[in-house]
Amino acid sequence: SKSAVIIGSGVAGLASAIRLQLLGFDVSVFEKNSFPGGKLSDFTLGDYHFDRGPSLFTQPENVLELFKLAGRNPKDYIQIEKLNEANRYFFEDGTIVHGYIDTQKFDEELVSKLGERKGNAVQYLSEAANLYQHVGLIFLDYPLQRLKTWFNKRILKALAVVKGKHLINTVDQVNKKSFASPKTQQIFNRFATYNGSNPYVAPAMLTMIPHLEHNEGAFYPKGGMISITNALFKLANELGVQFYFNEEVEEIVKAKDKVSAVQTDQRTITADVVVSNMDVYFTYQKLFKDNNKAFEISKQERSTSAIIFYWGIKKSFPQLDLHSIFFSENYQQEFDELFVKKVLPSDPTVYINITSKKDVTHAPSNGENWFVMINAPASQIINWEEAVLAAKINVLKKLTRMLNTDIAPLIEEEHIWHPGGIERDTASFLGSLYGSSSNDRMAAFFRHANESKDYKNLFFAGGTVHPGGGIPLCLKSARLVELLVKEQFAG
Ligand code: FAD
């Protein structure tokens, strides 16, 4: 049978491996780390367990689909719970808003806490659903090259469904028109950060993002986000996928209009199909030594990176939820700093994820595992070791003030991840969490396709290629790779 090599075991690499193995390929995965999952991995510090990267889980059907394809019962691999509350929002003036998943309940919460006009959120989320179903899905479920040829037909038809305001305005402009309360506007602006974009610049098409959280729902996999990686890794192994850890791919070997093999730091392996799950920038720069192509890609603005403080906290905070957000007072300034000045925000919005709220074993009793994240610019210039120290002081001051508790003395374990470390550990260009940003109206078309233009048996899956970053889209990219491979190897 034919062979396929996957470079990288990120979530899209795992999903691609499963899909190609099910198509009948002998699949080998090469991973430079000692563990699978890439950004979707975990670690422990003393008695505290931490998910390393992603914390918010939407559209679990993209995961479940893989088990169904393999004829398995997903419940034998992963238990997924739907949340009642997606986020808990904290404002400097003491206001706390519960981001209920249920649209009606969320609408009522915004009315009672923020004096929002009744029905505004319901109306907004129904428009978001409309956008997602008519426009979003076309971008997400089809290969990019098809989209380009269909531009005049399907896309224009889809856009006809969309209201003019979503075509010409930014996310912030639509949110200002849609909501009376500046705090509601801030809550809805934040969704642009789900793919690392700037709500004050990004096109209003991105207002479809809250549809995923509020209409479809936010979820928690029992055991934490690592359970997604563990479940996919287990399935891949059962299906016969071969994994090679601690083995870095150094080169993709070309043969005219095809690629013939990959060379790792330990061997050369021939392959009928190669899928790169590596950041597409580094695929060209490192594996093809093609600096021109890499430079082309680097011209697209990167999405944001992050600084994460993983803190073992020896106290319980009942007022916090699984996902809690401490907003900055001047949100526009925060994005100016991130994208224009490319510096760390002076008053960062702080996000805390605490999985011990769901899995008590993730922290000692009376303790909590805090994953504390602020947005950071994707920048080469900043000295991250120094910047992190200033950021820590800032974050501690903000949380101490907003939680009315001195936080520093409660930290008994600490690990810090910054953009430089994210780039080093996951080979993500400039530490971007989601590849290129969606700040440009045409960004969706500029992302790299799932297939190579130059080599007909080379494919791309992952957060830096079409349709974009985040777990759901990464999983969709693997589905598109399967589709393209199937087309080419049909019969
Ligand atoms: P990656 O996870 O980037 O993995 C690529 C793999 O390839 C790595 O394991 C790497 O070691 C390996 N590799 C690279 N080069 C080579 C080589 N030469 N040879 C062999 N192996 C190689 N998404 C969400 O949906 N929700 C969230 O809440 C969320 N929050 C996030 C928070 C943080 C801090 C981060 C970092 C990301 C977050 N994301 C979130 C984004 C999400 O993690 C990514 O979009 C997704 O995990 C990327 O998966 P991927 O398949 O592209 O591969």
Coordinates of C-alpha atoms and ligand atoms in Angstrom, one line a residue:
S1 CA 0.0 0.0 0.0
K2 CA 1.0 3.6 -0.3
S3 CA 2.9 5.5 2.4
A4 CA 2.2 8.9 4.0
V5 CA 4.6 10.9 6.2
I6 CA 3.2 13.6 8.5
I7 CA 5.6 16.2 9.8
G8 CA 4.4 17.2 13.4
S9 CA 1.9 15.7 15.8
G10 CA -0.2 18.8 16.5
V11 CA -3.9 18.3 16.6
A12 CA -4.1 18.7 12.8
G13 CA -1.2 16.2 12.4
L14 CA -2.9 13.6 14.5
A15 CA -6.2 14.1 12.7
S16 CA -4.5 13.9 9.3
A17 CA -2.7 10.7 10.4
I18 CA -6.0 9.1 11.4
R19 CA -7.7 10.2 8.2
L20 CA -5.0 9.0 5.8
Q21 CA -4.5 5.7 7.7
L22 CA -8.3 5.1 7.3
L23 CA -7.9 5.8 3.5
G24 CA -5.5 2.9 3.4
F25 CA -2.1 4.7 3.6
D26 CA 0.7 3.4 5.9
V27 CA 1.2 6.6 7.9
S28 CA 4.3 7.6 9.9
V29 CA 4.3 10.7 12.0
F30 CA 7.6 12.5 12.9
E31 CA 7.6 14.8 15.9
K32 CA 10.5 16.7 17.2
N33 CA 9.1 16.8 20.8
S34 CA 9.0 13.8 23.0
F35 CA 5.2 14.0 23.2
P36 CA 2.2 14.4 20.9
G37 CA -0.1 17.4 20.6
G38 CA 2.1 20.4 20.0
K39 CA 0.4 23.3 21.5
L40 CA -2.4 21.0 22.7
S41 CA -0.3 19.3 25.4
D42 CA 0.1 19.4 29.2
F43 CA 2.6 19.3 32.1
T44 CA 2.6 19.2 35.9
L45 CA 4.3 21.4 38.4
G46 CA 4.3 19.8 41.8
D47 CA 0.7 18.8 42.6
Y48 CA -0.7 21.0 39.9
H49 CA -1.7 19.9 36.4
F50 CA -1.8 22.3 33.5
D51 CA -2.9 22.3 29.9
R52 CA -0.1 24.0 28.0
G53 CA -2.0 26.0 25.3
P54 CA -5.7 25.9 24.3
S55 CA -8.3 26.1 27.0
L56 CA -11.6 26.9 25.2
F57 CA -13.2 24.0 23.3
T58 CA -15.9 24.7 20.7
Q59 CA -17.4 22.5 18.0
P60 CA -16.5 19.1 19.5
E61 CA -18.1 17.4 16.5
N62 CA -14.9 17.9 14.6
V63 CA -13.2 15.6 17.2
L64 CA -16.1 13.1 17.4
E65 CA -16.3 12.8 13.6
L66 CA -12.9 11.1 13.6
F67 CA -14.0 8.3 15.9
K68 CA -17.2 7.8 13.9
L69 CA -15.1 7.6 10.7
A70 CA -13.1 4.8 12.3
G71 CA -16.3 3.0 13.4
R72 CA -15.6 3.6 17.1
N73 CA -17.8 5.0 19.8
P74 CA -16.3 8.4 20.8
K75 CA -17.5 7.9 24.4
D76 CA -14.9 5.1 24.8
Y77 CA -12.2 7.7 24.2
I78 CA -13.4 11.1 25.5
Q79 CA -16.1 12.5 27.7
I80 CA -17.3 16.0 26.8
E81 CA -19.4 18.2 28.9
K82 CA -21.4 21.3 27.7
L83 CA -20.8 24.3 29.9
N84 CA -23.6 26.5 31.3
E85 CA -21.4 29.5 31.4
A86 CA -18.7 30.2 28.7
N87 CA -16.9 33.1 30.4
R88 CA -17.2 35.2 33.5
Y89 CA -16.3 38.8 32.8
F90 CA -14.8 41.1 35.5
F91 CA -14.7 44.9 35.0
E92 CA -12.5 47.4 37.0
D93 CA -15.7 49.0 38.6
G94 CA -16.6 45.7 40.2
T95 CA -19.3 44.7 37.7
I96 CA -19.3 40.9 37.0
V97 CA -21.1 39.5 34.0
H98 CA -21.9 35.8 33.6
G99 CA -21.5 34.8 29.9
Y100 CA -24.2 32.2 29.9
I101 CA -24.2 29.9 26.9
D102 CA -28.0 30.1 26.7
T103 CA -28.7 33.1 24.5
Q104 CA -31.9 34.2 26.3
K105 CA -30.3 34.0 29.7
F106 CA -27.2 35.8 28.5
D107 CA -29.4 38.6 27.0
E108 CA -31.2 38.9 30.4
E109 CA -27.8 39.1 32.2
L110 CA -26.6 41.9 30.0
V111 CA -29.9 43.8 30.6
S112 CA -29.7 43.4 34.4
K113 CA -26.0 43.9 34.9
L114 CA -25.1 46.4 32.1
G115 CA -28.4 48.1 31.3
E116 CA -28.2 46.7 27.8
R117 CA -31.3 47.0 25.7
K118 CA -33.5 43.8 25.9
G119 CA -33.2 41.6 22.8
N120 CA -30.0 43.1 21.5
A121 CA -27.8 40.1 22.2
V122 CA -30.5 37.7 20.9
Q123 CA -30.7 39.7 17.7
Y124 CA -26.9 39.9 17.4
L125 CA -26.4 36.2 17.9
S126 CA -29.0 35.3 15.4
E127 CA -27.2 37.4 12.8
A128 CA -24.0 35.7 13.9
A129 CA -25.6 32.3 13.2
N130 CA -26.8 33.5 9.8
L131 CA -23.3 34.7 8.9
Y132 CA -21.7 31.5 10.1
Q133 CA -24.1 29.2 8.2
H134 CA -24.1 31.1 4.9
V135 CA -20.6 32.5 4.7
G136 CA -18.5 30.9 7.4
L137 CA -19.1 27.3 6.4
I138 CA -18.2 27.9 2.8
F139 CA -14.8 29.2 3.8
L140 CA -14.3 26.5 6.4
D141 CA -15.5 23.4 4.6
Y142 CA -14.0 23.8 1.1
P143 CA -10.4 23.9 -0.2
L144 CA -9.0 27.3 -0.9
Q145 CA -8.4 26.8 -4.6
R146 CA -12.0 25.8 -5.1
L147 CA -13.0 29.0 -3.3
K148 CA -11.0 31.1 -5.7
T149 CA -12.6 29.5 -8.7
W150 CA -16.0 29.7 -7.1
F151 CA -15.6 33.3 -6.1
N152 CA -18.2 34.6 -8.5
K153 CA -20.7 32.0 -7.9
R154 CA -21.0 30.6 -4.4
I155 CA -19.3 33.3 -2.4
L156 CA -21.2 36.1 -4.0
K157 CA -24.4 34.2 -3.5
A158 CA -23.4 33.8 0.1
L159 CA -22.5 37.4 0.6
A160 CA -25.9 38.4 -0.8
V161 CA -27.4 36.9 2.4
V162 CA -25.2 39.2 4.5
K163 CA -26.2 42.6 5.6
G164 CA -24.1 45.5 4.2
K165 CA -22.9 46.4 7.6
H166 CA -20.9 43.2 7.9
L167 CA -19.1 43.9 4.6
I168 CA -17.9 47.4 5.1
N169 CA -17.5 47.8 8.9
T170 CA -15.0 46.6 11.5
V171 CA -16.0 44.3 14.4
D172 CA -16.0 47.3 16.7
Q173 CA -18.1 49.4 14.5
V174 CA -20.8 46.8 14.2
N175 CA -20.6 46.2 18.0
K176 CA -21.0 49.9 18.7
K177 CA -24.1 49.9 16.5
S178 CA -25.5 46.8 18.0
F179 CA -25.1 47.4 21.7
A180 CA -25.9 50.4 23.9
S181 CA -23.5 49.5 26.7
P182 CA -19.8 50.0 26.2
K183 CA -19.2 47.0 28.4
T184 CA -21.3 44.8 26.1
Q185 CA -19.4 46.2 23.1
Q186 CA -16.1 45.2 24.9
I187 CA -17.4 41.7 25.6
F188 CA -18.3 41.2 22.0
N189 CA -15.1 42.8 20.7
R190 CA -13.1 40.3 22.6
F191 CA -14.2 37.4 20.3
A192 CA -11.9 38.8 17.6
T193 CA -9.0 37.6 19.8
Y194 CA -10.2 34.0 19.3
N195 CA -8.1 34.0 16.1
G196 CA -5.6 36.6 17.3
S197 CA -7.1 39.6 15.5
N198 CA -7.8 43.2 16.3
P199 CA -11.5 44.1 16.7
Y200 CA -10.8 47.7 15.8
V201 CA -9.5 46.8 12.4
A202 CA -10.8 43.3 11.6
P203 CA -13.8 43.0 9.3
A204 CA -17.2 42.5 10.9
M205 CA -17.4 39.1 9.3
L206 CA -15.7 38.0 12.5
T207 CA -18.8 38.8 14.5
M208 CA -19.8 35.3 13.6
I209 CA -17.4 33.9 16.2
P210 CA -19.7 34.3 19.2
H211 CA -22.2 32.1 17.4
L212 CA -19.9 29.2 18.2
E213 CA -19.8 29.9 21.9
H214 CA -23.4 31.0 22.5
N215 CA -25.6 29.2 20.0
E216 CA -23.5 26.1 19.6
G217 CA -21.9 26.1 23.0
A218 CA -18.6 25.9 24.8
F219 CA -17.4 22.5 26.1
Y220 CA -15.0 20.9 28.6
P221 CA -13.4 17.5 27.9
K222 CA -13.1 15.6 31.2
G223 CA -9.4 15.6 32.3
G224 CA -8.7 18.9 30.5
M225 CA -7.8 19.8 27.0
I226 CA -5.1 17.2 26.9
S227 CA -7.8 14.6 26.7
I228 CA -8.4 15.6 23.1
T229 CA -4.7 14.8 22.2
N230 CA -4.8 11.6 24.3
A231 CA -8.0 10.4 22.6
L232 CA -6.7 11.1 19.1
F233 CA -3.3 9.7 19.8
K234 CA -4.9 6.5 21.2
L235 CA -7.1 6.1 18.1
A236 CA -4.2 6.7 15.7
N237 CA -2.1 4.0 17.5
E238 CA -4.9 1.5 17.4
L239 CA -5.3 2.1 13.6
G240 CA -1.6 1.4 13.1
V241 CA -0.1 4.8 12.7
Q242 CA 3.6 4.7 13.5
F243 CA 4.9 7.6 15.7
Y244 CA 8.6 8.7 15.9
F245 CA 9.2 11.1 18.7
N246 CA 12.3 13.2 19.4
E247 CA 12.9 13.1 15.6
E248 CA 13.1 16.3 13.8
V249 CA 12.4 16.6 10.0
E250 CA 15.2 18.6 8.4
E251 CA 14.4 18.5 4.7
I252 CA 11.7 17.6 2.3
V253 CA 13.3 15.9 -0.7
K254 CA 12.1 17.1 -4.1
A255 CA 11.8 15.2 -7.4
K256 CA 10.5 17.5 -10.2
D257 CA 6.9 18.2 -9.6
K258 CA 6.7 15.9 -6.6
V259 CA 8.3 15.3 -3.3
S260 CA 9.8 11.9 -2.8
A261 CA 11.0 11.7 0.8
V262 CA 11.6 13.4 4.0
Q263 CA 14.9 13.5 5.8
T264 CA 15.0 13.6 9.6
D265 CA 17.9 14.0 11.9
Q266 CA 18.1 10.2 11.9
R267 CA 17.0 8.8 8.5
T268 CA 15.5 9.3 5.1
I269 CA 12.0 8.0 4.5
T270 CA 10.4 7.8 1.1
A271 CA 6.7 8.7 0.9
D272 CA 3.9 8.8 -1.6
V273 CA 2.3 11.6 0.3
V274 CA 3.8 14.2 2.6
V275 CA 1.7 16.3 5.0
S276 CA 3.3 19.2 6.8
N277 CA 1.7 20.0 10.1
M278 CA 4.5 22.4 10.8
D279 CA 4.1 26.2 10.6
V280 CA 4.0 26.8 6.9
Y281 CA 6.6 29.6 7.2
F282 CA 9.1 27.2 8.7
T283 CA 8.2 24.5 6.3
Y284 CA 9.5 26.7 3.5
Q285 CA 12.3 28.3 5.4
K286 CA 13.7 25.2 7.0
L287 CA 12.6 22.2 5.0
F288 CA 12.8 23.7 1.5
K289 CA 15.4 26.4 2.3
D290 CA 13.2 28.7 0.3
N291 CA 13.6 32.1 1.8
N292 CA 11.7 33.9 -0.9
K293 CA 8.5 31.8 -0.3
A294 CA 9.0 32.2 3.5
F295 CA 9.4 35.9 3.1
E296 CA 6.1 36.1 1.1
I297 CA 4.3 34.3 3.9
S298 CA 5.9 36.6 6.6
K299 CA 4.4 39.6 4.8
Q300 CA 1.0 38.6 6.1
E301 CA 0.5 40.1 9.5
R302 CA 0.8 37.6 12.3
S303 CA -2.0 36.9 14.8
T304 CA -1.2 37.7 18.5
S305 CA 1.1 35.7 20.7
A306 CA 0.7 35.4 24.5
I307 CA 2.5 35.3 27.8
I308 CA 1.2 32.6 30.1
F309 CA 1.8 32.4 33.8
Y310 CA 1.1 28.9 35.1
W311 CA 0.5 29.4 38.8
G312 CA -0.2 26.8 41.5
I313 CA -2.3 28.9 43.8
K314 CA -2.8 27.7 47.4
K315 CA -6.3 29.1 47.9
S316 CA -9.7 28.7 46.4
F317 CA -11.5 31.5 44.7
P318 CA -15.2 30.6 44.4
Q319 CA -16.0 33.8 42.5
L320 CA -13.9 32.6 39.6
D321 CA -15.2 30.1 37.0
L322 CA -13.5 27.8 34.5
H323 CA -12.9 30.8 32.2
S324 CA -12.6 34.2 33.8
I325 CA -11.7 37.5 32.1
F326 CA -10.4 40.7 33.7
F327 CA -10.9 43.4 31.2
S328 CA -8.6 46.4 30.6
E329 CA -10.3 49.8 30.9
N330 CA -9.1 51.1 27.5
Y331 CA -9.6 48.2 25.1
Q332 CA -8.7 50.2 22.0
Q333 CA -5.4 51.3 23.5
E334 CA -4.6 47.6 24.3
F335 CA -5.0 46.6 20.6
D336 CA -3.0 49.7 19.5
E337 CA -0.2 48.5 21.7
L338 CA -0.4 44.9 20.5
F339 CA -0.7 45.6 16.7
V340 CA 0.6 49.1 16.0
K341 CA 3.2 49.8 18.6
K342 CA 4.0 46.1 19.0
V343 CA 4.6 46.4 22.7
L344 CA 3.1 44.6 25.7
P345 CA -0.2 46.2 26.8
S346 CA 0.3 48.7 29.7
D347 CA -3.1 47.5 31.1
P348 CA -3.6 44.0 29.7
T349 CA -6.8 42.1 29.7
V350 CA -6.1 39.1 31.9
Y351 CA -7.6 35.7 31.2
I352 CA -7.6 32.9 33.8
N353 CA -8.4 29.3 33.1
I354 CA -8.8 27.0 36.1
T355 CA -9.5 23.4 35.2
S356 CA -9.5 22.3 38.8
K357 CA -13.0 23.9 38.9
K358 CA -13.9 20.8 36.8
D359 CA -11.3 18.2 37.7
V360 CA -10.4 18.5 41.4
T361 CA -7.4 16.3 40.9
H362 CA -5.7 19.1 38.9
A363 CA -4.8 20.9 42.1
P364 CA -4.3 20.1 45.8
S365 CA -7.5 20.6 47.9
N366 CA -7.9 24.3 48.7
G367 CA -5.7 25.1 45.8
E368 CA -6.3 26.0 42.1
N369 CA -4.3 25.6 38.9
W370 CA -4.3 29.1 37.4
F371 CA -3.4 29.4 33.7
V372 CA -3.1 33.2 33.5
M373 CA -2.8 34.6 30.0
I374 CA -2.3 38.1 28.5
N375 CA -2.1 38.9 24.8
A376 CA 1.4 39.7 23.5
P377 CA 2.5 41.0 20.1
A378 CA 4.2 38.6 17.7
S379 CA 7.5 40.4 17.7
Q380 CA 11.1 39.6 17.2
I381 CA 12.4 42.7 18.8
I382 CA 11.3 42.4 22.4
N383 CA 13.6 40.8 24.9
W384 CA 11.0 38.4 26.4
E385 CA 12.9 37.4 29.5
E386 CA 12.8 41.0 30.6
A387 CA 9.3 41.8 29.3
V388 CA 7.9 38.9 31.3
L389 CA 9.1 40.4 34.6
A390 CA 7.4 43.7 33.9
A391 CA 4.2 41.9 32.7
K392 CA 4.1 39.8 35.9
I393 CA 4.2 42.9 38.1
N394 CA 1.4 44.4 36.0
V395 CA -0.8 41.3 36.1
L396 CA -0.3 40.8 39.9
K397 CA -1.3 44.4 40.5
K398 CA -4.4 44.1 38.4
L399 CA -5.6 40.7 39.9
T400 CA -4.7 41.8 43.5
R401 CA -6.9 44.9 42.9
M402 CA -9.8 43.2 41.1
L403 CA -9.9 40.2 43.4
N404 CA -9.2 42.2 46.5
T405 CA -6.6 39.6 47.6
D406 CA -2.8 39.8 47.5
I407 CA -2.0 37.1 44.9
A408 CA 1.8 37.0 45.0
P409 CA 2.1 35.2 48.3
L410 CA -0.3 32.5 47.2
I411 CA 1.8 31.4 44.2
E412 CA 3.5 28.1 45.2
E413 CA 4.4 26.9 41.8
E414 CA 5.3 28.9 38.7
H415 CA 6.1 28.3 35.1
I416 CA 6.1 31.0 32.4
W417 CA 5.7 30.7 28.6
H418 CA 6.4 33.7 26.4
P419 CA 6.3 34.3 22.6
G420 CA 10.0 33.3 22.3
G421 CA 9.3 30.1 24.1
I422 CA 6.2 29.4 22.0
E423 CA 8.2 29.8 18.8
R424 CA 11.0 27.6 20.2
D425 CA 8.8 24.8 21.6
T426 CA 6.2 24.6 18.8
A427 CA 8.1 26.0 15.8
S428 CA 5.5 28.7 15.4
F429 CA 6.8 31.8 13.6
L430 CA 7.1 34.7 16.1
G431 CA 5.1 32.7 18.6
S432 CA 1.8 33.5 16.9
L433 CA -1.0 31.4 18.3
Y434 CA -3.1 31.3 15.2
G435 CA -0.8 31.8 12.2
S436 CA -1.7 35.0 10.2
S437 CA -4.2 37.4 11.6
S438 CA -7.7 38.1 10.1
N439 CA -7.3 41.8 10.3
D440 CA -7.4 42.1 6.6
R441 CA -10.7 41.7 4.7
M442 CA -9.0 39.3 2.3
A443 CA -7.0 37.4 4.9
A444 CA -9.2 34.3 4.5
F445 CA -8.1 34.2 0.8
F446 CA -4.4 34.9 1.6
R447 CA -3.8 32.0 3.9
H448 CA -1.7 29.2 2.5
A449 CA -3.8 26.4 0.8
N450 CA -3.9 22.8 2.0
E451 CA -2.1 21.7 -1.1
S452 CA 1.2 22.8 -2.6
K453 CA 1.2 24.6 -6.0
D454 CA 4.6 23.2 -6.9
Y455 CA 4.5 19.6 -5.6
K456 CA 1.4 17.6 -6.3
N457 CA 1.8 15.1 -3.4
L458 CA 2.6 17.7 -0.7
F459 CA -0.2 18.9 1.6
F460 CA -0.6 21.2 4.6
A461 CA -2.7 20.9 7.7
G462 CA -2.7 23.1 10.8
G463 CA -3.3 26.5 12.3
T464 CA -1.2 28.4 9.8
V465 CA -2.9 27.3 6.7
H466 CA -6.5 27.4 5.4
P467 CA -9.0 27.7 7.0
G468 CA -7.1 29.1 10.0
G469 CA -6.0 28.6 13.6
G470 CA -7.7 27.2 16.7
I471 CA -8.6 23.6 17.3
P472 CA -11.9 23.4 15.3
L473 CA -10.3 25.0 12.2
C474 CA -7.1 22.8 12.5
L475 CA -9.3 19.7 12.5
K476 CA -11.1 21.1 9.5
S477 CA -7.8 21.5 7.7
A478 CA -7.1 17.8 8.2
R479 CA -10.5 17.0 6.7
L480 CA -9.6 19.1 3.6
V481 CA -6.3 17.4 3.3
E482 CA -8.1 14.0 3.2
L483 CA -10.4 15.4 0.5
L484 CA -7.5 16.5 -1.7
V485 CA -5.5 13.3 -1.2
K486 CA -8.6 11.3 -2.0
E487 CA -9.2 13.2 -5.2
Q488 CA -5.6 12.7 -6.3
F489 CA -5.3 9.1 -5.5
A490 CA -8.8 8.1 -6.5
G491 CA -9.0 4.8 -8.4
Ligands
FAD1 P1 0.9 22.7 16.6 O1 0.2 22.5 17.8 O2 1.5 24.0 16.2 O3 2.0 21.6 16.5 C1 2.9 21.4 15.4 C2 3.8 20.3 15.8 O4 4.8 20.1 14.8 C3 4.6 20.5 17.1 O5 4.4 19.4 18.0 C4 6.0 20.6 16.7 O6 6.9 20.2 17.6 C5 6.0 19.8 15.4 N1 7.1 20.2 14.5 C6 7.4 21.4 14.1 N2 8.5 21.3 13.2 C7 8.8 20.0 13.2 C8 9.9 19.4 12.5 N3 10.7 20.0 11.7 N4 9.9 18.0 12.6 C9 9.1 17.3 13.4 N5 8.1 18.0 14.1 C10 8.0 19.3 14.0 N6 -7.2 27.2 20.2 C11 -8.4 26.9 20.5 O7 -9.2 26.3 19.8 N7 -8.9 27.4 21.8 C12 -8.1 28.0 22.6 O8 -8.5 28.4 23.7 C13 -6.7 28.3 22.3 N8 -5.9 28.9 23.1 C14 -4.5 28.9 22.8 C15 -3.7 29.3 23.8 C16 -2.3 29.3 23.6 C17 -1.3 29.7 24.7 C18 -1.8 28.7 22.4 C19 -0.3 28.6 22.2 C20 -2.7 28.3 21.4 C21 -4.1 28.4 21.6 N9 -5.0 28.0 20.6 C22 -6.3 27.8 21.0 C23 -4.6 27.7 19.3 C24 -4.4 26.2 19.1 O9 -3.5 25.7 20.1 C25 -3.7 25.9 17.8 O10 -4.4 26.5 16.7 C26 -3.6 24.4 17.5 O11 -3.3 23.7 18.6 C27 -2.5 24.3 16.4 O12 -2.4 22.9 16.0 P2 -1.5 22.5 14.8 O13 -2.0 21.2 14.3 O14 -1.4 23.6 13.8 O15 0.0 22.2 15.4

